[in-house]
PDB file of C-alpha atoms in Angstrom:
ATOM      1  CA  MET A  26     -10.077  -0.117  -7.084  1.00  0.00           C
ATOM      2  CA  SER A  27     -11.743  -1.878  -5.338  1.00  0.00           C
ATOM      3  CA  THR A  28     -13.285  -5.406  -6.284  1.00  0.00           C
ATOM      4  CA  LEU A  29     -13.864  -5.329  -9.938  1.00  0.00           C
ATOM      5  CA  PRO A  30     -17.828  -5.201 -10.068  1.00  0.00           C
ATOM      6  CA  PHE A  31     -18.291  -9.041 -12.265  1.00  0.00           C
ATOM      7  CA  TYR A  32     -17.141 -11.424 -10.361  1.00  0.00           C
ATOM      8  CA  CYS A  33     -19.535 -12.480  -8.675  1.00  0.00           C
ATOM      9  CA  ASN A  34     -23.525 -11.280  -9.170  1.00  0.00           C
ATOM     10  CA  ASP A  35     -24.405 -10.559  -4.886  1.00  0.00           C
ATOM     11  CA  THR A  36     -22.012 -11.412  -2.521  1.00  0.00           C
ATOM     12  CA  PRO A  37     -23.338 -13.595   0.204  1.00  0.00           C
ATOM     13  CA  ALA A  38     -23.682 -12.708   3.720  1.00  0.00           C
ATOM     14  CA  PHE A  39     -21.230 -15.634   4.569  1.00  0.00           C
ATOM     15  CA  ILE A  40     -18.396 -13.597   2.908  1.00  0.00           C
ATOM     16  CA  ARG A  41     -19.689 -10.256   3.797  1.00  0.00           C
ATOM     17  CA  GLU A  42     -19.629 -11.163   7.450  1.00  0.00           C
ATOM     18  CA  ILE A  43     -16.457 -12.399   7.059  1.00  0.00           C
ATOM     19  CA  ALA A  44     -15.364  -9.577   5.797  1.00  0.00           C
ATOM     20  CA  ASP A  45     -16.586  -7.296   8.038  1.00  0.00           C
ATOM     21  CA  THR A  46     -14.564  -9.313  10.444  1.00  0.00           C
ATOM     22  CA  ALA A  47     -11.370  -6.955  12.356  1.00  0.00           C
ATOM     23  CA  VAL A  48      -8.574  -9.112  11.283  1.00  0.00           C
ATOM     24  CA  MET A  49     -10.281  -8.790   7.883  1.00  0.00           C
ATOM     25  CA  ARG A  50     -10.174  -5.417   8.071  1.00  0.00           C
ATOM     26  CA  ARG A  51      -6.848  -4.505   8.929  1.00  0.00           C
ATOM     27  CA  LEU A  52      -6.085  -5.581   4.836  1.00  0.00           C
ATOM     28  CA  LYS A  53      -7.780  -2.253   3.963  1.00  0.00           C
ATOM     29  CA  ASN A  54      -4.232  -0.875   4.489  1.00  0.00           C
ATOM     30  CA  VAL A  55      -2.172  -3.105   3.391  1.00  0.00           C
ATOM     31  CA  GLY A  56      -1.483  -3.655  -0.952  1.00  0.00           C
ATOM     32  CA  MET A  57      -1.209  -5.465  -3.364  1.00  0.00           C
ATOM     33  CA  ASN A  58       1.752  -3.971  -4.965  1.00  0.00           C
ATOM     34  CA  CYS A  59       4.231  -4.571  -1.583  1.00  0.00           C
ATOM     35  CA  GLY A  60       5.462  -0.923  -1.344  1.00  0.00           C
ATOM     36  CA  VAL A  61       6.169  -0.171  -4.500  1.00  0.00           C
ATOM     37  CA  GLU A  62       3.619   2.081  -5.249  1.00  0.00           C
ATOM     38  CA  TYR A  63       5.017   4.832  -3.055  1.00  0.00           C
ATOM     39  CA  THR A  64       8.095   4.641  -5.008  1.00  0.00           C
ATOM     40  CA  CYS A  65       8.154   7.755  -7.960  1.00  0.00           C
ATOM     41  CA  PHE A  66       8.611   5.142 -11.019  1.00  0.00           C
ATOM     42  CA  PRO A  67       6.365   6.429 -14.460  1.00  0.00           C
ATOM     43  CA  LEU A  68       5.863   1.630 -13.732  1.00  0.00           C
ATOM     44  CA  PHE A  69       4.243   2.609 -10.279  1.00  0.00           C
ATOM     45  CA  ARG A  70       3.607   6.493 -10.236  1.00  0.00           C
ATOM     46  CA  HIS A  71      -0.232   6.600 -11.599  1.00  0.00           C
ATOM     47  CA  ILE A  72      -1.412   3.094 -10.690  1.00  0.00           C
ATOM     48  CA  GLY A  73      -4.220   2.722  -8.614  1.00  0.00           C
ATOM     49  CA  ALA A  74      -4.865   1.313  -4.783  1.00  0.00           C
ATOM     50  CA  TYR A  75      -5.551  -1.805  -4.987  1.00  0.00           C
ATOM     51  CA  SER A  76      -5.559  -3.548  -1.522  1.00  0.00           C
ATOM     52  CA  ARG A  77      -5.747  -6.541  -0.197  1.00  0.00           C
ATOM     53  CA  TYR A  78      -8.624  -6.685   1.729  1.00  0.00           C
ATOM     54  CA  ASP A  79      -9.661  -5.876  -1.858  1.00  0.00           C
ATOM     55  CA  HIS A  80      -8.147  -8.665  -3.255  1.00  0.00           C
ATOM     56  CA  SER A  81      -8.978 -10.895  -0.447  1.00  0.00           C
ATOM     57  CA  ILE A  82     -12.963 -10.552  -1.076  1.00  0.00           C
ATOM     58  CA  GLY A  83     -12.685 -11.150  -5.252  1.00  0.00           C
ATOM     59  CA  ALA A  84     -10.535 -13.736  -4.681  1.00  0.00           C
ATOM     60  CA  GLY A  85     -13.142 -16.028  -2.509  1.00  0.00           C
ATOM     61  CA  LEU A  86     -16.344 -14.291  -4.509  1.00  0.00           C
ATOM     62  CA  ILE A  87     -14.775 -16.055  -7.874  1.00  0.00           C
ATOM     63  CA  THR A  88     -14.927 -19.653  -5.833  1.00  0.00           C
ATOM     64  CA  TRP A  89     -18.053 -18.518  -4.880  1.00  0.00           C
ATOM     65  CA  ARG A  90     -19.084 -18.397  -8.503  1.00  0.00           C
ATOM     66  CA  PHE A  91     -17.253 -21.238  -9.466  1.00  0.00           C
ATOM     67  CA  THR A  92     -17.818 -23.651  -6.536  1.00  0.00           C
ATOM     68  CA  GLY A  93     -20.285 -22.892  -4.203  1.00  0.00           C
ATOM     69  CA  ASP A  94     -18.549 -23.736  -1.840  1.00  0.00           C
ATOM     70  CA  ARG A  95     -18.862 -21.439   1.834  1.00  0.00           C
ATOM     71  CA  ALA A  96     -15.470 -23.659   3.107  1.00  0.00           C
ATOM     72  CA  ALA A  97     -13.602 -23.284  -0.070  1.00  0.00           C
ATOM     73  CA  SER A  98     -14.668 -19.451  -0.956  1.00  0.00           C
ATOM     74  CA  ALA A  99     -13.474 -18.176   3.005  1.00  0.00           C
ATOM     75  CA  ALA A 100     -10.352 -20.194   2.619  1.00  0.00           C
ATOM     76  CA  ALA A 101     -10.130 -18.183  -0.305  1.00  0.00           C
ATOM     77  CA  LEU A 102     -11.235 -14.973   1.477  1.00  0.00           C
ATOM     78  CA  LEU A 103      -8.977 -15.247   4.527  1.00  0.00           C
ATOM     79  CA  HIS A 104      -5.724 -16.635   2.792  1.00  0.00           C
ATOM     80  CA  ASP A 105      -4.332 -13.603   2.862  1.00  0.00           C
ATOM     81  CA  VAL A 106      -5.596 -12.336   6.570  1.00  0.00           C
ATOM     82  CA  ALA A 107      -1.855 -12.645   7.648  1.00  0.00           C
ATOM     83  CA  THR A 108      -0.299 -10.558   5.413  1.00  0.00           C
ATOM     84  CA  PRO A 109       1.968  -8.286   6.860  1.00  0.00           C
ATOM     85  CA  VAL A 110       3.062  -4.558   5.730  1.00  0.00           C
ATOM     86  CA  PHE A 111       4.353  -4.304   1.884  1.00  0.00           C
ATOM     87  CA  ALA A 112       3.699  -8.055   1.587  1.00  0.00           C
ATOM     88  CA  HIS A 113       6.394  -9.461   0.042  1.00  0.00           C
ATOM     89  CA  THR A 114       8.487  -6.784   0.923  1.00  0.00           C
ATOM     90  CA  VAL A 115       8.826  -9.124   3.949  1.00  0.00           C
ATOM     91  CA  ASP A 116       9.979 -12.221   2.223  1.00  0.00           C
ATOM     92  CA  PHE A 117      12.761  -9.751   0.440  1.00  0.00           C
ATOM     93  CA  LEU A 118      13.465  -9.263   3.963  1.00  0.00           C
ATOM     94  CA  ASN A 119      13.052 -12.557   5.177  1.00  0.00           C
ATOM     95  CA  GLY A 120      16.031 -13.664   2.313  1.00  0.00           C
ATOM     96  CA  ASP A 121      12.773 -15.367   0.981  1.00  0.00           C
ATOM     97  CA  LEU A 122      13.414 -13.774  -2.801  1.00  0.00           C
ATOM     98  CA  GLU A 123      12.724 -16.396  -4.433  1.00  0.00           C
ATOM     99  CA  ARG A 124       9.740 -18.300  -3.499  1.00  0.00           C
ATOM    100  CA  GLN A 125       8.075 -15.622  -1.394  1.00  0.00           C
ATOM    101  CA  GLU A 126       6.901 -17.689   0.607  1.00  0.00           C
ATOM    102  CA  SER A 127       7.320 -16.633   4.560  1.00  0.00           C
ATOM    103  CA  THR A 128       4.913 -14.609   5.071  1.00  0.00           C
ATOM    104  CA  GLU A 129       2.493 -17.692   4.647  1.00  0.00           C
ATOM    105  CA  THR A 130       3.783 -19.419   7.907  1.00  0.00           C
ATOM    106  CA  ARG A 131       0.937 -17.352  10.063  1.00  0.00           C
ATOM    107  CA  THR A 132      -2.115 -17.353   8.108  1.00  0.00           C
ATOM    108  CA  ALA A 133      -3.631 -20.537  10.727  1.00  0.00           C
ATOM    109  CA  ALA A 134      -2.930 -19.147  13.843  1.00  0.00           C
ATOM    110  CA  VAL A 135      -4.409 -15.283  12.356  1.00  0.00           C
ATOM    111  CA  ILE A 136      -7.608 -17.772  12.093  1.00  0.00           C
ATOM    112  CA  ALA A 137      -6.810 -19.247  14.980  1.00  0.00           C
ATOM    113  CA  SER A 138      -6.455 -15.700  17.451  1.00  0.00           C
ATOM    114  CA  SER A 139      -9.595 -14.005  15.991  1.00  0.00           C
ATOM    115  CA  ARG A 140     -12.801 -14.747  18.351  1.00  0.00           C
ATOM    116  CA  GLU A 141     -15.084 -12.194  16.113  1.00  0.00           C
ATOM    117  CA  LEU A 142     -13.081 -14.350  13.344  1.00  0.00           C
ATOM    118  CA  ALA A 143     -14.533 -17.978  14.683  1.00  0.00           C
ATOM    119  CA  ALA A 144     -17.911 -16.703  15.680  1.00  0.00           C
ATOM    120  CA  VAL A 145     -19.374 -15.636  12.464  1.00  0.00           C
ATOM    121  CA  LEU A 146     -17.340 -18.994  10.913  1.00  0.00           C
ATOM    122  CA  GLU A 147     -19.757 -21.377  13.374  1.00  0.00           C
ATOM    123  CA  LYS A 148     -22.980 -19.572  12.127  1.00  0.00           C
ATOM    124  CA  TYR A 149     -21.782 -19.991   8.464  1.00  0.00           C
ATOM    125  CA  GLY A 150     -21.358 -24.117   9.788  1.00  0.00           C
ATOM    126  CA  LEU A 151     -17.627 -23.993   9.571  1.00  0.00           C
ATOM    127  CA  ASN A 152     -14.364 -23.943  12.002  1.00  0.00           C
ATOM    128  CA  ALA A 153     -10.983 -22.837  11.412  1.00  0.00           C
ATOM    129  CA  GLY A 154      -9.805 -26.156  10.338  1.00  0.00           C
ATOM    130  CA  ASP A 155     -11.840 -25.466   7.054  1.00  0.00           C
ATOM    131  CA  VAL A 156     -10.421 -23.221   6.423  1.00  0.00           C
ATOM    132  CA  ASP A 157      -7.314 -22.291   7.607  1.00  0.00           C
ATOM    133  CA  ASP A 158      -5.884 -23.262   4.365  1.00  0.00           C
ATOM    134  CA  TYR A 159      -6.910 -22.863   0.925  1.00  0.00           C
ATOM    135  CA  HIS A 160      -4.334 -25.272  -1.709  1.00  0.00           C
ATOM    136  CA  ARG A 161      -6.885 -28.184  -0.159  1.00  0.00           C
ATOM    137  CA  TYR A 162     -10.039 -25.831  -2.941  1.00  0.00           C
ATOM    138  CA  PRO A 163      -8.448 -26.585  -5.725  1.00  0.00           C
ATOM    139  CA  VAL A 164     -10.798 -23.396  -7.370  1.00  0.00           C
ATOM    140  CA  ALA A 165      -9.213 -21.080  -4.881  1.00  0.00           C
ATOM    141  CA  ASP A 166      -5.244 -21.886  -5.649  1.00  0.00           C
ATOM    142  CA  ASN A 167      -2.381 -24.949  -7.262  1.00  0.00           C
ATOM    143  CA  ASP A 168       0.408 -24.890  -8.528  1.00  0.00           C
ATOM    144  CA  THR A 169       1.829 -22.329 -11.189  1.00  0.00           C
ATOM    145  CA  PRO A 170       1.588 -22.208 -14.280  1.00  0.00           C
ATOM    146  CA  LYS A 171      -2.557 -23.281 -13.571  1.00  0.00           C
ATOM    147  CA  LEU A 172      -5.529 -21.359 -12.926  1.00  0.00           C
ATOM    148  CA  ALA A 173      -7.175 -20.543  -9.794  1.00  0.00           C
ATOM    149  CA  ALA A 174      -8.915 -17.636  -7.852  1.00  0.00           C
ATOM    150  CA  ASP A 175      -5.841 -16.040  -6.579  1.00  0.00           C
ATOM    151  CA  ARG A 176      -4.105 -15.924  -8.997  1.00  0.00           C
ATOM    152  CA  LEU A 177      -7.111 -15.490 -11.284  1.00  0.00           C
ATOM    153  CA  GLU A 178      -7.615 -12.538  -9.634  1.00  0.00           C
ATOM    154  CA  TYR A 179      -4.610 -10.836  -8.580  1.00  0.00           C
ATOM    155  CA  THR A 180      -3.181 -10.908 -12.454  1.00  0.00           C
ATOM    156  CA  LEU A 181      -7.122  -9.526 -13.470  1.00  0.00           C
ATOM    157  CA  GLY A 182      -6.792  -7.176 -11.228  1.00  0.00           C
ATOM    158  CA  ASN A 183      -3.219  -5.784 -12.049  1.00  0.00           C
ATOM    159  CA  ILE A 184      -4.569  -5.803 -15.483  1.00  0.00           C
ATOM    160  CA  VAL A 185      -6.677  -2.413 -14.641  1.00  0.00           C
ATOM    161  CA  ASN A 186      -4.995  -1.279 -12.405  1.00  0.00           C
ATOM    162  CA  PHE A 187      -1.917  -1.200 -15.072  1.00  0.00           C
ATOM    163  CA  GLY A 188      -3.755  -0.066 -17.537  1.00  0.00           C
ATOM    164  CA  PHE A 189      -3.148  -3.384 -19.785  1.00  0.00           C
ATOM    165  CA  ALA A 190      -6.731  -3.709 -21.116  1.00  0.00           C
ATOM    166  CA  GLY A 191      -9.956  -2.099 -19.766  1.00  0.00           C
ATOM    167  CA  VAL A 192     -12.959  -3.880 -16.985  1.00  0.00           C
ATOM    168  CA  ASN A 193     -15.276  -4.347 -19.733  1.00  0.00           C
ATOM    169  CA  GLU A 194     -12.016  -6.623 -21.683  1.00  0.00           C
ATOM    170  CA  ALA A 195     -11.444  -7.842 -18.034  1.00  0.00           C
ATOM    171  CA  ALA A 196     -14.982  -9.048 -17.701  1.00  0.00           C
ATOM    172  CA  ARG A 197     -15.058 -10.716 -20.830  1.00  0.00           C
ATOM    173  CA  LEU A 198     -12.358 -12.903 -20.388  1.00  0.00           C
ATOM    174  CA  TYR A 199     -13.993 -14.230 -16.943  1.00  0.00           C
ATOM    175  CA  ALA A 200     -17.497 -14.342 -19.072  1.00  0.00           C
ATOM    176  CA  ASP A 201     -15.570 -17.389 -20.489  1.00  0.00           C
ATOM    177  CA  LEU A 202     -13.549 -19.079 -17.479  1.00  0.00           C
ATOM    178  CA  THR A 203     -15.785 -22.805 -16.682  1.00  0.00           C
ATOM    179  CA  ALA A 204     -14.646 -24.835 -13.719  1.00  0.00           C
ATOM    180  CA  GLY A 205     -13.197 -28.226 -15.258  1.00  0.00           C
ATOM    181  CA  LYS A 206     -11.187 -30.790 -15.104  1.00  0.00           C
ATOM    182  CA  ASN A 207      -7.744 -30.501 -16.813  1.00  0.00           C
ATOM    183  CA  GLU A 208      -5.006 -32.882 -17.960  1.00  0.00           C
ATOM    184  CA  HIS A 209      -5.102 -34.548 -14.834  1.00  0.00           C
ATOM    185  CA  GLY A 210      -7.881 -35.254 -13.961  1.00  0.00           C
ATOM    186  CA  GLU A 211      -7.672 -32.273 -11.608  1.00  0.00           C
ATOM    187  CA  THR A 212     -10.285 -29.293 -10.974  1.00  0.00           C
ATOM    188  CA  GLU A 213      -9.356 -26.085 -12.552  1.00  0.00           C
ATOM    189  CA  LEU A 214     -10.306 -23.009 -13.848  1.00  0.00           C
ATOM    190  CA  MET A 215     -10.128 -22.945 -17.390  1.00  0.00           C
ATOM    191  CA  PHE A 216     -11.099 -21.603 -20.603  1.00  0.00           C
ATOM    192  CA  ARG A 217     -14.109 -22.157 -23.031  1.00  0.00           C
ATOM    193  CA  THR A 218     -11.590 -21.185 -25.437  1.00  0.00           C
ATOM    194  CA  THR A 219      -8.630 -21.142 -27.499  1.00  0.00           C
ATOM    195  CA  GLU A 220      -8.975 -17.215 -28.382  1.00  0.00           C
ATOM    196  CA  THR A 221      -9.809 -15.889 -25.307  1.00  0.00           C
ATOM    197  CA  ALA A 222      -7.155 -17.844 -23.147  1.00  0.00           C
ATOM    198  CA  GLU A 223      -4.748 -16.618 -25.543  1.00  0.00           C
ATOM    199  CA  THR A 224      -5.852 -13.140 -24.766  1.00  0.00           C
ATOM    200  CA  PHE A 225      -5.260 -13.707 -20.846  1.00  0.00           C
ATOM    201  CA  ALA A 226      -2.219 -15.733 -21.334  1.00  0.00           C
ATOM    202  CA  LEU A 227      -0.825 -13.088 -22.489  1.00  0.00           C
ATOM    203  CA  LEU A 228      -1.907  -9.837 -20.617  1.00  0.00           C
ATOM    204  CA  ALA A 229      -0.856 -12.322 -18.085  1.00  0.00           C
ATOM    205  CA  MET A 230       2.784 -12.211 -19.121  1.00  0.00           C
ATOM    206  CA  LYS A 231       2.595  -8.767 -19.491  1.00  0.00           C
ATOM    207  CA  CYS A 232       2.538  -8.501 -15.227  1.00  0.00           C
ATOM    208  CA  SER A 233       4.462 -11.267 -14.696  1.00  0.00           C
ATOM    209  CA  ARG A 234       7.496  -8.894 -16.585  1.00  0.00           C
ATOM    210  CA  VAL A 235       6.242  -5.797 -14.129  1.00  0.00           C
ATOM    211  CA  TYR A 236       6.732  -8.788 -11.605  1.00  0.00           C
ATOM    212  CA  VAL A 237      10.221  -8.655 -11.562  1.00  0.00           C
ATOM    213  CA  SER A 238      10.787  -5.777 -14.131  1.00  0.00           C
ATOM    214  CA  PRO A 239      14.384  -3.556 -13.028  1.00  0.00           C
ATOM    215  CA  GLU A 240      12.363  -1.215 -11.593  1.00  0.00           C
ATOM    216  CA  ASP A 241       9.973  -3.723  -8.860  1.00  0.00           C
ATOM    217  CA  ARG A 242      12.700  -6.271  -7.740  1.00  0.00           C
ATOM    218  CA  TYR A 243      14.847  -3.106  -6.409  1.00  0.00           C
ATOM    219  CA  ALA A 244      11.841  -1.350  -5.283  1.00  0.00           C
ATOM    220  CA  MET A 245      10.265  -3.811  -2.850  1.00  0.00           C
ATOM    221  CA  GLN A 246      15.059  -4.749  -1.671  1.00  0.00           C
ATOM    222  CA  ARG A 247      16.006  -1.046  -0.949  1.00  0.00           C
ATOM    223  CA  LEU A 248      12.249  -1.158   1.052  1.00  0.00           C
ATOM    224  CA  SER A 249      13.687  -4.466   3.000  1.00  0.00           C
ATOM    225  CA  GLU A 250      17.124  -2.823   3.601  1.00  0.00           C
ATOM    226  CA  LEU A 251      14.726  -0.409   4.903  1.00  0.00           C
ATOM    227  CA  LEU A 252      13.034  -2.522   7.586  1.00  0.00           C
ATOM    228  CA  LYS A 253      15.833  -3.362   8.803  1.00  0.00           C
ATOM    229  CA  THR A 254      17.418  -0.427   9.001  1.00  0.00           C
ATOM    230  CA  ALA A 255      13.879   0.041  11.261  1.00  0.00           C
ATOM    231  CA  VAL A 256      14.115  -3.254  13.442  1.00  0.00           C
ATOM    232  CA  ASP A 257      17.630  -3.193  14.247  1.00  0.00           C
ATOM    233  CA  ARG A 258      17.576   0.743  15.180  1.00  0.00           C
ATOM    234  CA  GLY A 259      14.556  -0.159  17.461  1.00  0.00           C
ATOM    235  CA  VAL A 260      11.739   1.966  15.958  1.00  0.00           C
ATOM    236  CA  ILE A 261       9.706  -0.876  14.875  1.00  0.00           C
ATOM    237  CA  ALA A 262       9.131  -4.343  16.468  1.00  0.00           C
ATOM    238  CA  PRO A 263       9.051  -6.797  13.852  1.00  0.00           C
ATOM    239  CA  ASP A 264       5.743  -7.313  15.219  1.00  0.00           C
ATOM    240  CA  ASP A 265       4.952  -3.878  14.438  1.00  0.00           C
ATOM    241  CA  LEU A 266       4.698  -5.532  10.240  1.00  0.00           C
ATOM    242  CA  GLU A 267       1.291  -6.776  11.321  1.00  0.00           C
ATOM    243  CA  THR A 268      -0.300  -3.955  11.709  1.00  0.00           C
ATOM    244  CA  ASP A 269      -0.390  -1.706   8.909  1.00  0.00           C
ATOM    245  CA  GLU A 270       1.663   0.123   6.405  1.00  0.00           C
ATOM    246  CA  PRO A 271       0.430   3.881   7.127  1.00  0.00           C
ATOM    247  CA  ALA A 272       1.052   2.939  11.042  1.00  0.00           C
ATOM    248  CA  VAL A 273       4.741   1.782  10.075  1.00  0.00           C
ATOM    249  CA  ILE A 274       4.988   4.850   8.060  1.00  0.00           C
ATOM    250  CA  GLY A 275       4.113   6.625  10.884  1.00  0.00           C
ATOM    251  CA  ARG A 276       6.593   5.058  13.374  1.00  0.00           C
ATOM    252  CA  LEU A 277       9.689   5.365  10.331  1.00  0.00           C
ATOM    253  CA  MET A 278       8.868   9.402  10.073  1.00  0.00           C
ATOM    254  CA  SER A 279       9.190   9.541  13.802  1.00  0.00           C
ATOM    255  CA  ASP A 280      12.961   8.916  13.144  1.00  0.00           C
ATOM    256  CA  GLU A 281      15.446  10.863  12.081  1.00  0.00           C
ATOM    257  CA  MET A 282      17.424   8.310  10.230  1.00  0.00           C
ATOM    258  CA  THR A 283      14.874   5.813   8.521  1.00  0.00           C
ATOM    259  CA  LYS A 284      12.539   9.409   8.191  1.00  0.00           C
ATOM    260  CA  ALA A 285      15.028  10.474   5.596  1.00  0.00           C
ATOM    261  CA  GLY A 286      15.219   6.362   3.881  1.00  0.00           C
ATOM    262  CA  TRP A 287      11.514   6.729   3.702  1.00  0.00           C
ATOM    263  CA  GLU A 288      12.027  10.234   2.088  1.00  0.00           C
ATOM    264  CA  GLN A 289      15.056   9.077  -0.019  1.00  0.00           C
ATOM    265  CA  TYR A 290      13.075   5.985  -1.157  1.00  0.00           C
ATOM    266  CA  ARG A 291       9.243   7.359  -2.021  1.00  0.00           C
ATOM    267  CA  SER A 292      11.896   9.953  -4.472  1.00  0.00           C
ATOM    268  CA  LEU A 293      13.148   7.112  -6.362  1.00  0.00           C
ATOM    269  CA  SER A 294      12.381   7.235  -9.743  1.00  0.00           C
ATOM    270  CA  HIS A 295      14.259   5.987 -12.573  1.00  0.00           C
ATOM    271  CA  MET A 296      16.886   3.196 -12.927  1.00  0.00           C
ATOM    272  CA  THR A 297      19.870   3.899 -14.527  1.00  0.00           C
ATOM    273  CA  ASP A 298      23.247   2.437 -15.496  1.00  0.00           C
ATOM    274  CA  PRO A 299      24.972   0.278 -12.312  1.00  0.00           C
ATOM    275  CA  ALA A 300      29.010   0.892 -13.146  1.00  0.00           C
ATOM    276  CA  SER A 301      27.679   4.472 -12.618  1.00  0.00           C
ATOM    277  CA  TYR A 302      26.278   4.001  -8.154  1.00  0.00           C
ATOM    278  CA  PRO A 303      27.955   0.415  -7.679  1.00  0.00           C
ATOM    279  CA  GLU A 304      27.409   1.568  -3.382  1.00  0.00           C
ATOM    280  CA  LEU A 305      23.544   0.700  -5.005  1.00  0.00           C
ATOM    281  CA  ALA A 306      23.584  -1.737  -7.305  1.00  0.00           C
ATOM    282  CA  ARG A 307      21.801  -4.183  -5.887  1.00  0.00           C
ATOM    283  CA  VAL A 308      21.669  -7.902  -7.591  1.00  0.00           C
ATOM    284  CA  ILE A 309      18.420  -9.169  -6.908  1.00  0.00           C
ATOM    285  CA  PRO A 310      16.635 -12.834  -8.191  1.00  0.00           C
ATOM    286  CA  ALA A 311      13.336 -12.670  -8.027  1.00  0.00           C
ATOM    287  CA  LYS A 312       9.827 -15.310  -7.983  1.00  0.00           C
ATOM    288  CA  LYS A 313       8.816 -16.285 -11.961  1.00  0.00           C
ATOM    289  CA  ARG A 314       4.955 -15.880 -11.586  1.00  0.00           C
ATOM    290  CA  ARG A 315       3.152 -17.399 -15.280  1.00  0.00           C
ATOM    291  CA  ILE A 316      -0.272 -18.787 -15.848  1.00  0.00           C
ATOM    292  CA  ASP A 317      -0.489 -20.998 -19.011  1.00  0.00           C
ATOM    293  CA  PRO A 318      -4.782 -21.418 -18.661  1.00  0.00           C
ATOM    294  CA  PHE A 319      -6.192 -24.563 -19.709  1.00  0.00           C
ATOM    295  CA  VAL A 320      -8.296 -24.590 -22.261  1.00  0.00           C
ATOM    296  CA  ARG A 321     -11.570 -27.165 -22.018  1.00  0.00           C
ATOM    297  CA  ASP A 322     -11.422 -29.860 -23.921  1.00  0.00           C
ATOM    298  CA  ARG A 323      -8.053 -29.080 -26.179  1.00  0.00           C
ATOM    299  CA  GLY A 324      -5.146 -28.439 -23.494  1.00  0.00           C
ATOM    300  CA  ARG A 325      -2.807 -25.868 -22.109  1.00  0.00           C
ATOM    301  CA  VAL A 326      -2.350 -22.323 -24.137  1.00  0.00           C
ATOM    302  CA  SER A 327       1.219 -23.164 -24.175  1.00  0.00           C
ATOM    303  CA  MET A 328       0.688 -26.149 -26.702  1.00  0.00           C
ATOM    304  CA  LEU A 329      -1.960 -24.391 -28.173  1.00  0.00           C
ATOM    305  CA  SER A 330       0.143 -20.879 -29.347  1.00  0.00           C
ATOM    306  CA  GLU A 331       3.683 -20.987 -30.593  1.00  0.00           C
ATOM    307  CA  SER A 332       3.143 -16.705 -30.277  1.00  0.00           C
ATOM    308  CA  PHE A 333       2.338 -18.318 -26.237  1.00  0.00           C
ATOM    309  CA  ARG A 334       4.947 -21.007 -26.001  1.00  0.00           C
ATOM    310  CA  ASN A 335       7.445 -18.490 -27.606  1.00  0.00           C
ATOM    311  CA  GLU A 336       6.805 -16.020 -24.613  1.00  0.00           C
ATOM    312  CA  MET A 337       6.932 -17.358 -21.700  1.00  0.00           C
ATOM    313  CA  ASN A 338       9.971 -19.651 -22.870  1.00  0.00           C
ATOM    314  CA  ALA A 339      11.879 -16.231 -22.751  1.00  0.00           C
ATOM    315  CA  PHE A 340      10.694 -15.253 -19.542  1.00  0.00           C
ATOM    316  CA  MET A 341      11.162 -17.995 -17.440  1.00  0.00           C
ATOM    317  CA  GLU A 342      15.047 -17.872 -18.912  1.00  0.00           C
ATOM    318  CA  GLU A 343      15.942 -14.448 -18.445  1.00  0.00           C
ATOM    319  CA  ASP A 344      18.352 -13.827 -16.612  1.00  0.00           C
ATOM    320  CA  LEU A 345      18.107 -11.175 -13.008  1.00  0.00           C
ATOM    321  CA  LEU A 346      21.188 -12.016 -11.885  1.00  0.00           C
ATOM    322  CA  LEU A 347      22.636  -8.167 -13.280  1.00  0.00           C
ATOM    323  CA  PRO A 348      22.589  -5.435 -11.520  1.00  0.00           C
ATOM    324  CA  VAL A 349      20.032  -3.579 -10.987  1.00  0.00           C
ATOM    325  CA  CYS A 350      20.255   0.414  -9.634  1.00  0.00           C
ATOM    326  CA  GLY A 351      17.547   2.890  -9.565  1.00  0.00           C
ATOM    327  CA  ILE A 352      18.092   6.788  -8.349  1.00  0.00           C
ATOM    328  CA  GLN A 353      16.067   9.633  -7.904  1.00  0.00           C
TER     329      GLN A 353
END
């Protein structure tokens, strides 16, 4: 998919020009789904292409739509600029399964290293320090389970991409949003109506379950193990993880062992009883992503909807430490 068409009526020139820099164009070949889309699991087999580039432009446009702030919008646009190939799978490689933040540390360095980007920023009265940490802009990013542009974009994108709702329904949900003050007096993206907020929250929960499904966790762990093998064998260097997925896949295919590993990974098609294949079984914790949206002047959906509250509580209590196993 490409960036959803309803985020902003017009793409401002500064977003177009930042998006056209080399450091941003690289993200066209880094996927949002962390490499699981290369497998044959039915959950992922039919999803469309969805890149970090698409997501980043969406996050920038959403922030612009609700703030009109160039610095905040550029920071949102650039927040994934350092994302490695296969995204959070590299967090698995780094042993950061539950926080999935190890890959964020290079954002400021990547932004500071690009003269091309610096020239565009200067043209619009910005500098690297204005845009290298989107956490400082609450409409761009905030703490879970609140709603911000980053969390909103990948949720709407995946709602459409996984077929949980169509583009028209996603547009309807988006049209109900506004920026306002939450229960703590903080600026946050929020819904005007309870019904729409609850619909969004339940759809977001469907996405949350995908992100920690046995298929998702198993695929990411297996791919991280393949990448480690490739690094240990000298097939790829750690710096190669900062290029793009076609380049790294090409390197994996250049070595007999990692080629076989990649082909086995791609052929994963279903989950099975771990006891039957103990050598393939994995215990894989993961980050549980959730969104509990705020309804203007009313409160969180979890306060207003018992069904959503029960759904969210059940999700948070689910045990992710049981062995899982996938095979061809």
